[in-house]
């Protein structure tokens, strides 16, 4: 396991589900990915990164691209951050293949999303997640996101899966704080907020940290929120939470997350702010204008637009 981990935060505390930068010709920008990862870890206080997640446009990258991207990020920051490889699909055998390839590439852990679209019953989820956990020696974080997957991982199912020694955490985008509190009280599963709207509420009921999207632009601030909460300075944590509300609204509520965060990276002049792969599309100019305003209100320093002089 990479640095910055503890038994109560086995993947670190501040992680971001990283975008996948693309070149103008549509290819993956592996150098851009390495530069973005370095920025997030070295400049924005990230303990870890999720590579090949939904925000990384994993539905449109090939298996080979996923492995090359993973290796590029591991080479850049894998000695000082936890690199979690997104390996989940709605096909168990394909997921096993991606998990084994991630382990071979040097990933520290797996993120395994609920199989989507085919809506398996809970017993199917148990068999799927167990098969993935059995396939490698890597610790696994389950990704519970019924809004995309179509089915939740029910609390009773999570309690069963917690018995597996390598299923150790949950990235939660279901938002059932009471149900999750009961699971945390009765198992050793570690919780991570997978919904930036609920980061501070999740900390209040025992979550270890975040797997964020807005962390691309405010990762250091989110880490400060975690630190303040853990130190018992709830007033400071609440102040940060409220200050970042415009950032959360701009990136998480007005369009698809990868579209919004790539627009934000573009405004900030950071790697990763380039094109998206179809069926996703770039944010329109009017979105970028409102995004600039919201980021500024949220305390993000957005560079001024420089208009070149016209020669006469």
One Martini backbone bead per residue (centre of mass of N, CA, C, O) as a GRO file, in nm:
protein
  312
    1UNK     BB    1   0.100   0.035   0.018
    2UNK     BB    2   0.069   0.350   0.017
    3UNK     BB    3   0.080   0.630   0.144
    4UNK     BB    4  -0.151   0.778   0.364
    5UNK     BB    5  -0.234   0.539   0.567
    6UNK     BB    6  -0.497   0.383   0.762
    7UNK     BB    7  -0.717   0.179   0.908
    8UNK     BB    8  -0.944   0.426   0.896
    9UNK     BB    9  -0.778   0.505   0.599
   10UNK     BB   10  -0.684   0.300   0.345
   11UNK     BB   11  -0.701   0.551   0.104
   12UNK     BB   12  -0.722   0.775   0.265
   13UNK     BB   13  -0.903   1.098   0.252
   14UNK     BB   14  -0.809   1.253  -0.020
   15UNK     BB   15  -0.997   1.211  -0.315
   16UNK     BB   16  -0.999   1.181  -0.677
   17UNK     BB   17  -1.189   1.158  -0.969
   18UNK     BB   18  -1.019   1.143  -1.249
   19UNK     BB   19  -0.961   1.270  -1.530
   20UNK     BB   20  -0.933   1.228  -1.886
   21UNK     BB   21  -0.711   1.324  -2.100
   22UNK     BB   22  -0.732   1.475  -2.427
   23UNK     BB   23  -0.668   1.499  -2.747
   24UNK     BB   24  -0.758   1.649  -3.038
   25UNK     BB   25  -0.764   1.345  -3.180
   26UNK     BB   26  -0.874   1.157  -2.910
   27UNK     BB   27  -0.651   1.082  -2.750
   28UNK     BB   28  -0.464   1.000  -2.491
   29UNK     BB   29  -0.317   1.209  -2.234
   30UNK     BB   30  -0.063   1.094  -2.054
   31UNK     BB   31   0.096   1.346  -1.977
   32UNK     BB   32  -0.143   1.504  -1.864
   33UNK     BB   33  -0.210   1.300  -1.642
   34UNK     BB   34   0.058   1.324  -1.491
   35UNK     BB   35   0.036   1.631  -1.436
   36UNK     BB   36  -0.230   1.627  -1.282
   37UNK     BB   37  -0.149   1.431  -1.060
   38UNK     BB   38   0.082   1.603  -0.951
   39UNK     BB   39  -0.086   1.845  -0.874
   40UNK     BB   40  -0.281   1.708  -0.676
   41UNK     BB   41  -0.062   1.592  -0.482
   42UNK     BB   42   0.153   1.842  -0.452
   43UNK     BB   43  -0.072   2.100  -0.444
   44UNK     BB   44  -0.376   1.953  -0.332
   45UNK     BB   45  -0.362   1.720  -0.103
   46UNK     BB   46  -0.352   1.428  -0.211
   47UNK     BB   47  -0.378   1.084  -0.119
   48UNK     BB   48  -0.557   1.020  -0.386
   49UNK     BB   49  -0.658   0.825  -0.686
   50UNK     BB   50  -0.900   0.786  -0.937
   51UNK     BB   51  -0.884   0.559  -1.205
   52UNK     BB   52  -1.126   0.486  -1.430
   53UNK     BB   53  -1.377   0.642  -1.397
   54UNK     BB   54  -1.646   0.819  -1.480
   55UNK     BB   55  -1.488   1.093  -1.487
   56UNK     BB   56  -1.280   0.925  -1.686
   57UNK     BB   57  -1.453   0.796  -1.918
   58UNK     BB   58  -1.466   0.471  -1.913
   59UNK     BB   59  -1.687   0.396  -2.134
   60UNK     BB   60  -1.460   0.521  -2.374
   61UNK     BB   61  -1.232   0.328  -2.287
   62UNK     BB   62  -1.001   0.112  -2.330
   63UNK     BB   63  -0.821  -0.131  -2.191
   64UNK     BB   64  -0.548  -0.023  -2.285
   65UNK     BB   65  -0.588   0.269  -2.191
   66UNK     BB   66  -0.627   0.207  -1.895
   67UNK     BB   67  -0.342   0.090  -1.846
   68UNK     BB   68  -0.173   0.330  -1.944
   69UNK     BB   69  -0.293   0.536  -1.750
   70UNK     BB   70  -0.221   0.396  -1.488
   71UNK     BB   71   0.087   0.393  -1.534
   72UNK     BB   72   0.126   0.700  -1.556
   73UNK     BB   73   0.028   0.766  -1.267
   74UNK     BB   74   0.212   0.579  -1.108
   75UNK     BB   75   0.479   0.701  -1.207
   76UNK     BB   76   0.416   0.991  -1.092
   77UNK     BB   77   0.256   0.907  -0.776
   78UNK     BB   78   0.277   0.606  -0.647
   79UNK     BB   79   0.488   0.689  -0.400
   80UNK     BB   80   0.250   0.926  -0.269
   81UNK     BB   81  -0.015   0.761  -0.360
   82UNK     BB   82  -0.330   0.636  -0.395
   83UNK     BB   83  -0.414   0.394  -0.646
   84UNK     BB   84  -0.733   0.371  -0.790
   85UNK     BB   85  -0.895   0.126  -0.980
   86UNK     BB   86  -1.118   0.117  -1.219
   87UNK     BB   87  -1.318  -0.207  -1.278
   88UNK     BB   88  -1.613  -0.168  -1.330
   89UNK     BB   89  -1.890  -0.360  -1.454
   90UNK     BB   90  -2.168  -0.550  -1.614
   91UNK     BB   91  -1.926  -0.774  -1.636
   92UNK     BB   92  -1.765  -0.998  -1.465
   93UNK     BB   93  -1.534  -1.097  -1.650
   94UNK     BB   94  -1.435  -0.813  -1.724
   95UNK     BB   95  -1.373  -0.723  -1.437
   96UNK     BB   96  -1.157  -0.932  -1.378
   97UNK     BB   97  -0.964  -0.839  -1.595
   98UNK     BB   98  -0.924  -0.546  -1.494
   99UNK     BB   99  -0.822  -0.620  -1.213
  100UNK     BB  100  -0.567  -0.779  -1.301
  101UNK     BB  101  -0.443  -0.547  -1.468
  102UNK     BB  102  -0.420  -0.347  -1.235
  103UNK     BB  103  -0.229  -0.514  -1.065
  104UNK     BB  104  -0.003  -0.534  -1.284
  105UNK     BB  105   0.032  -0.209  -1.296
  106UNK     BB  106   0.022  -0.118  -0.961
  107UNK     BB  107  -0.215  -0.100  -0.807
  108UNK     BB  108  -0.357  -0.054  -0.476
  109UNK     BB  109  -0.663  -0.054  -0.584
  110UNK     BB  110  -1.025  -0.093  -0.599
  111UNK     BB  111  -1.303   0.007  -0.802
  112UNK     BB  112  -1.649  -0.121  -0.762
  113UNK     BB  113  -1.920  -0.116  -0.936
  114UNK     BB  114  -2.230  -0.148  -0.986
  115UNK     BB  115  -2.403  -0.318  -1.187
  116UNK     BB  116  -2.534  -0.197  -1.485
  117UNK     BB  117  -2.868  -0.207  -1.629
  118UNK     BB  118  -2.920  -0.528  -1.550
  119UNK     BB  119  -3.025  -0.550  -1.260
  120UNK     BB  120  -2.936  -0.715  -1.019
  121UNK     BB  121  -2.960  -0.896  -0.766
  122UNK     BB  122  -2.825  -0.929  -0.460
  123UNK     BB  123  -2.692  -1.203  -0.517
  124UNK     BB  124  -2.540  -1.100  -0.765
  125UNK     BB  125  -2.367  -0.895  -0.613
  126UNK     BB  126  -2.222  -1.088  -0.429
  127UNK     BB  127  -2.088  -1.255  -0.654
  128UNK     BB  128  -1.944  -1.030  -0.800
  129UNK     BB  129  -1.773  -0.903  -0.567
  130UNK     BB  130  -1.639  -1.167  -0.479
  131UNK     BB  131  -1.494  -1.232  -0.744
  132UNK     BB  132  -1.319  -0.979  -0.745
  133UNK     BB  133  -1.184  -1.018  -0.464
  134UNK     BB  134  -1.061  -1.305  -0.555
  135UNK     BB  135  -0.876  -1.214  -0.815
  136UNK     BB  136  -0.706  -1.052  -0.600
  137UNK     BB  137  -0.489  -0.871  -0.356
  138UNK     BB  138  -0.677  -0.630  -0.352
  139UNK     BB  139  -0.832  -0.380  -0.232
  140UNK     BB  140  -1.186  -0.288  -0.194
  141UNK     BB  141  -1.417  -0.053  -0.339
  142UNK     BB  142  -1.739   0.017  -0.321
  143UNK     BB  143  -1.992   0.140  -0.561
  144UNK     BB  144  -2.277   0.326  -0.454
  145UNK     BB  145  -2.499   0.405  -0.748
  146UNK     BB  146  -2.825   0.399  -0.827
  147UNK     BB  147  -2.857   0.631  -1.041
  148UNK     BB  148  -2.674   0.452  -1.248
  149UNK     BB  149  -2.728   0.136  -1.189
  150UNK     BB  150  -3.048   0.089  -1.059
  151UNK     BB  151  -2.910  -0.031  -0.794
  152UNK     BB  152  -2.865  -0.113  -0.477
  153UNK     BB  153  -2.674  -0.167  -0.192
  154UNK     BB  154  -2.777  -0.328   0.050
  155UNK     BB  155  -2.722  -0.350   0.380
  156UNK     BB  156  -2.720  -0.660   0.398
  157UNK     BB  157  -2.509  -0.690   0.172
  158UNK     BB  158  -2.279  -0.533   0.304
  159UNK     BB  159  -2.254  -0.721   0.548
  160UNK     BB  160  -2.167  -0.964   0.385
  161UNK     BB  161  -1.920  -0.835   0.232
  162UNK     BB  162  -1.754  -0.758   0.496
  163UNK     BB  163  -1.635  -1.057   0.532
  164UNK     BB  164  -1.437  -0.979   0.329
  165UNK     BB  165  -1.098  -0.903   0.346
  166UNK     BB  166  -1.103  -0.705   0.065
  167UNK     BB  167  -1.366  -0.567   0.166
  168UNK     BB  168  -1.327  -0.222   0.304
  169UNK     BB  169  -1.514  -0.026   0.121
  170UNK     BB  170  -1.717   0.280   0.054
  171UNK     BB  171  -1.867   0.447  -0.212
  172UNK     BB  172  -2.107   0.706  -0.161
  173UNK     BB  173  -2.421   0.770  -0.379
  174UNK     BB  174  -2.700   0.735  -0.196
  175UNK     BB  175  -2.756   0.893   0.097
  176UNK     BB  176  -2.778   0.684   0.354
  177UNK     BB  177  -2.693   0.770   0.660
  178UNK     BB  178  -2.841   0.572   0.845
  179UNK     BB  179  -2.774   0.303   0.711
  180UNK     BB  180  -2.464   0.345   0.717
  181UNK     BB  181  -2.437   0.369   1.022
  182UNK     BB  182  -2.516   0.075   1.076
  183UNK     BB  183  -2.291  -0.057   0.915
  184UNK     BB  184  -2.052   0.075   1.066
  185UNK     BB  185  -2.139  -0.039   1.351
  186UNK     BB  186  -2.132  -0.366   1.235
  187UNK     BB  187  -1.862  -0.301   1.082
  188UNK     BB  188  -1.540  -0.241   0.897
  189UNK     BB  189  -1.638  -0.045   0.708
  190UNK     BB  190  -1.533   0.214   0.497
  191UNK     BB  191  -1.619   0.551   0.441
  192UNK     BB  192  -1.703   0.739   0.135
  193UNK     BB  193  -1.762   1.018  -0.021
  194UNK     BB  194  -1.954   1.036  -0.350
  195UNK     BB  195  -2.083   1.332  -0.260
  196UNK     BB  196  -2.029   1.667  -0.252
  197UNK     BB  197  -2.300   1.752  -0.109
  198UNK     BB  198  -2.212   1.536   0.157
  199UNK     BB  199  -1.938   1.557   0.299
  200UNK     BB  200  -1.993   1.661   0.590
  201UNK     BB  201  -2.216   1.464   0.675
  202UNK     BB  202  -2.037   1.213   0.652
  203UNK     BB  203  -1.837   1.287   0.872
  204UNK     BB  204  -2.054   1.297   1.109
  205UNK     BB  205  -2.099   0.957   1.069
  206UNK     BB  206  -1.780   0.836   0.991
  207UNK     BB  207  -1.625   0.917   0.764
  208UNK     BB  208  -1.297   0.928   0.626
  209UNK     BB  209  -1.384   1.062   0.336
  210UNK     BB  210  -1.309   1.136  -0.011
  211UNK     BB  211  -1.463   1.104  -0.345
  212UNK     BB  212  -1.403   1.345  -0.572
  213UNK     BB  213  -1.454   1.625  -0.803
  214UNK     BB  214  -1.389   1.913  -0.683
  215UNK     BB  215  -1.087   1.838  -0.614
  216UNK     BB  216  -0.955   1.957  -0.868
  217UNK     BB  217  -0.996   2.269  -0.728
  218UNK     BB  218  -1.046   2.189  -0.384
  219UNK     BB  219  -0.862   1.982  -0.227
  220UNK     BB  220  -0.730   2.145   0.005
  221UNK     BB  221  -0.998   2.237   0.134
  222UNK     BB  222  -1.107   1.954   0.193
  223UNK     BB  223  -0.875   1.870   0.374
  224UNK     BB  224  -0.928   2.091   0.582
  225UNK     BB  225  -1.206   1.990   0.663
  226UNK     BB  226  -1.113   1.721   0.771
  227UNK     BB  227  -0.914   1.829   0.981
  228UNK     BB  228  -1.116   1.996   1.143
  229UNK     BB  229  -1.307   1.770   1.221
  230UNK     BB  230  -1.089   1.586   1.362
  231UNK     BB  231  -1.020   1.836   1.571
  232UNK     BB  232  -1.317   1.966   1.650
  233UNK     BB  233  -1.361   2.203   1.423
  234UNK     BB  234  -1.672   2.261   1.323
  235UNK     BB  235  -1.677   2.557   1.238
  236UNK     BB  236  -1.462   2.533   1.019
  237UNK     BB  237  -1.594   2.313   0.849
  238UNK     BB  238  -1.853   2.479   0.792
  239UNK     BB  239  -1.719   2.716   0.651
  240UNK     BB  240  -1.610   2.555   0.414
  241UNK     BB  241  -1.869   2.433   0.315
  242UNK     BB  242  -2.009   2.708   0.252
  243UNK     BB  243  -1.792   2.828   0.059
  244UNK     BB  244  -1.826   2.569  -0.152
  245UNK     BB  245  -2.116   2.573  -0.270
  246UNK     BB  246  -2.071   2.705  -0.555
  247UNK     BB  247  -1.887   2.476  -0.656
  248UNK     BB  248  -2.081   2.245  -0.632
  249UNK     BB  249  -2.307   2.361  -0.806
  250UNK     BB  250  -2.142   2.402  -1.071
  251UNK     BB  251  -2.030   2.090  -1.098
  252UNK     BB  252  -2.292   1.899  -0.975
  253UNK     BB  253  -2.589   2.051  -1.098
  254UNK     BB  254  -2.570   2.150  -1.433
  255UNK     BB  255  -2.402   1.897  -1.525
  256UNK     BB  256  -2.189   1.691  -1.617
  257UNK     BB  257  -1.907   1.630  -1.442
  258UNK     BB  258  -1.687   1.614  -1.665
  259UNK     BB  259  -1.768   1.870  -1.808
  260UNK     BB  260  -1.736   2.070  -1.570
  261UNK     BB  261  -1.437   2.003  -1.482
  262UNK     BB  262  -1.305   2.065  -1.754
  263UNK     BB  263  -1.389   2.360  -1.756
  264UNK     BB  264  -1.235   2.433  -1.498
  265UNK     BB  265  -0.951   2.351  -1.591
  266UNK     BB  266  -0.946   2.549  -1.824
  267UNK     BB  267  -0.971   2.811  -1.655
  268UNK     BB  268  -0.698   2.724  -1.481
  269UNK     BB  269  -0.476   2.587  -1.673
  270UNK     BB  270  -0.512   2.276  -1.660
  271UNK     BB  271  -0.488   1.967  -1.693
  272UNK     BB  272  -0.786   1.826  -1.863
  273UNK     BB  273  -0.942   2.076  -2.035
  274UNK     BB  274  -1.035   1.926  -2.273
  275UNK     BB  275  -1.172   1.701  -2.439
  276UNK     BB  276  -1.437   1.485  -2.522
  277UNK     BB  277  -1.624   1.194  -2.542
  278UNK     BB  278  -1.843   1.042  -2.702
  279UNK     BB  279  -2.143   1.174  -2.586
  280UNK     BB  280  -1.981   1.393  -2.486
  281UNK     BB  281  -1.958   1.750  -2.425
  282UNK     BB  282  -1.883   2.058  -2.432
  283UNK     BB  283  -1.908   2.340  -2.281
  284UNK     BB  284  -2.062   2.617  -2.304
  285UNK     BB  285  -1.991   2.947  -2.277
  286UNK     BB  286  -2.213   3.015  -2.060
  287UNK     BB  287  -2.106   2.813  -1.853
  288UNK     BB  288  -1.821   2.927  -1.815
  289UNK     BB  289  -1.914   3.200  -1.703
  290UNK     BB  290  -2.064   3.091  -1.448
  291UNK     BB  291  -1.828   2.928  -1.339
  292UNK     BB  292  -1.636   3.158  -1.282
  293UNK     BB  293  -1.815   3.296  -1.072
  294UNK     BB  294  -1.845   3.058  -0.870
  295UNK     BB  295  -1.547   3.007  -0.813
  296UNK     BB  296  -1.490   3.290  -0.702
  297UNK     BB  297  -1.692   3.281  -0.468
  298UNK     BB  298  -1.540   3.007  -0.357
  299UNK     BB  299  -1.212   3.104  -0.377
  300UNK     BB  300  -1.118   3.074  -0.664
  301UNK     BB  301  -0.839   3.132  -0.865
  302UNK     BB  302  -0.905   3.294  -1.161
  303UNK     BB  303  -0.785   3.365  -1.439
  304UNK     BB  304  -0.751   3.598  -1.653
  305UNK     BB  305  -0.856   3.712  -1.949
  306UNK     BB  306  -0.657   3.732  -2.238
  307UNK     BB  307  -0.658   3.993  -2.472
  308UNK     BB  308  -0.538   4.037  -2.761
  309UNK     BB  309  -0.384   4.246  -2.952
  310UNK     BB  310  -0.448   4.448  -3.226
  311UNK     BB  311  -0.316   4.503  -3.512
  312UNK     BB  312  -0.236   4.819  -3.708
   0.00000   0.00000   0.00000
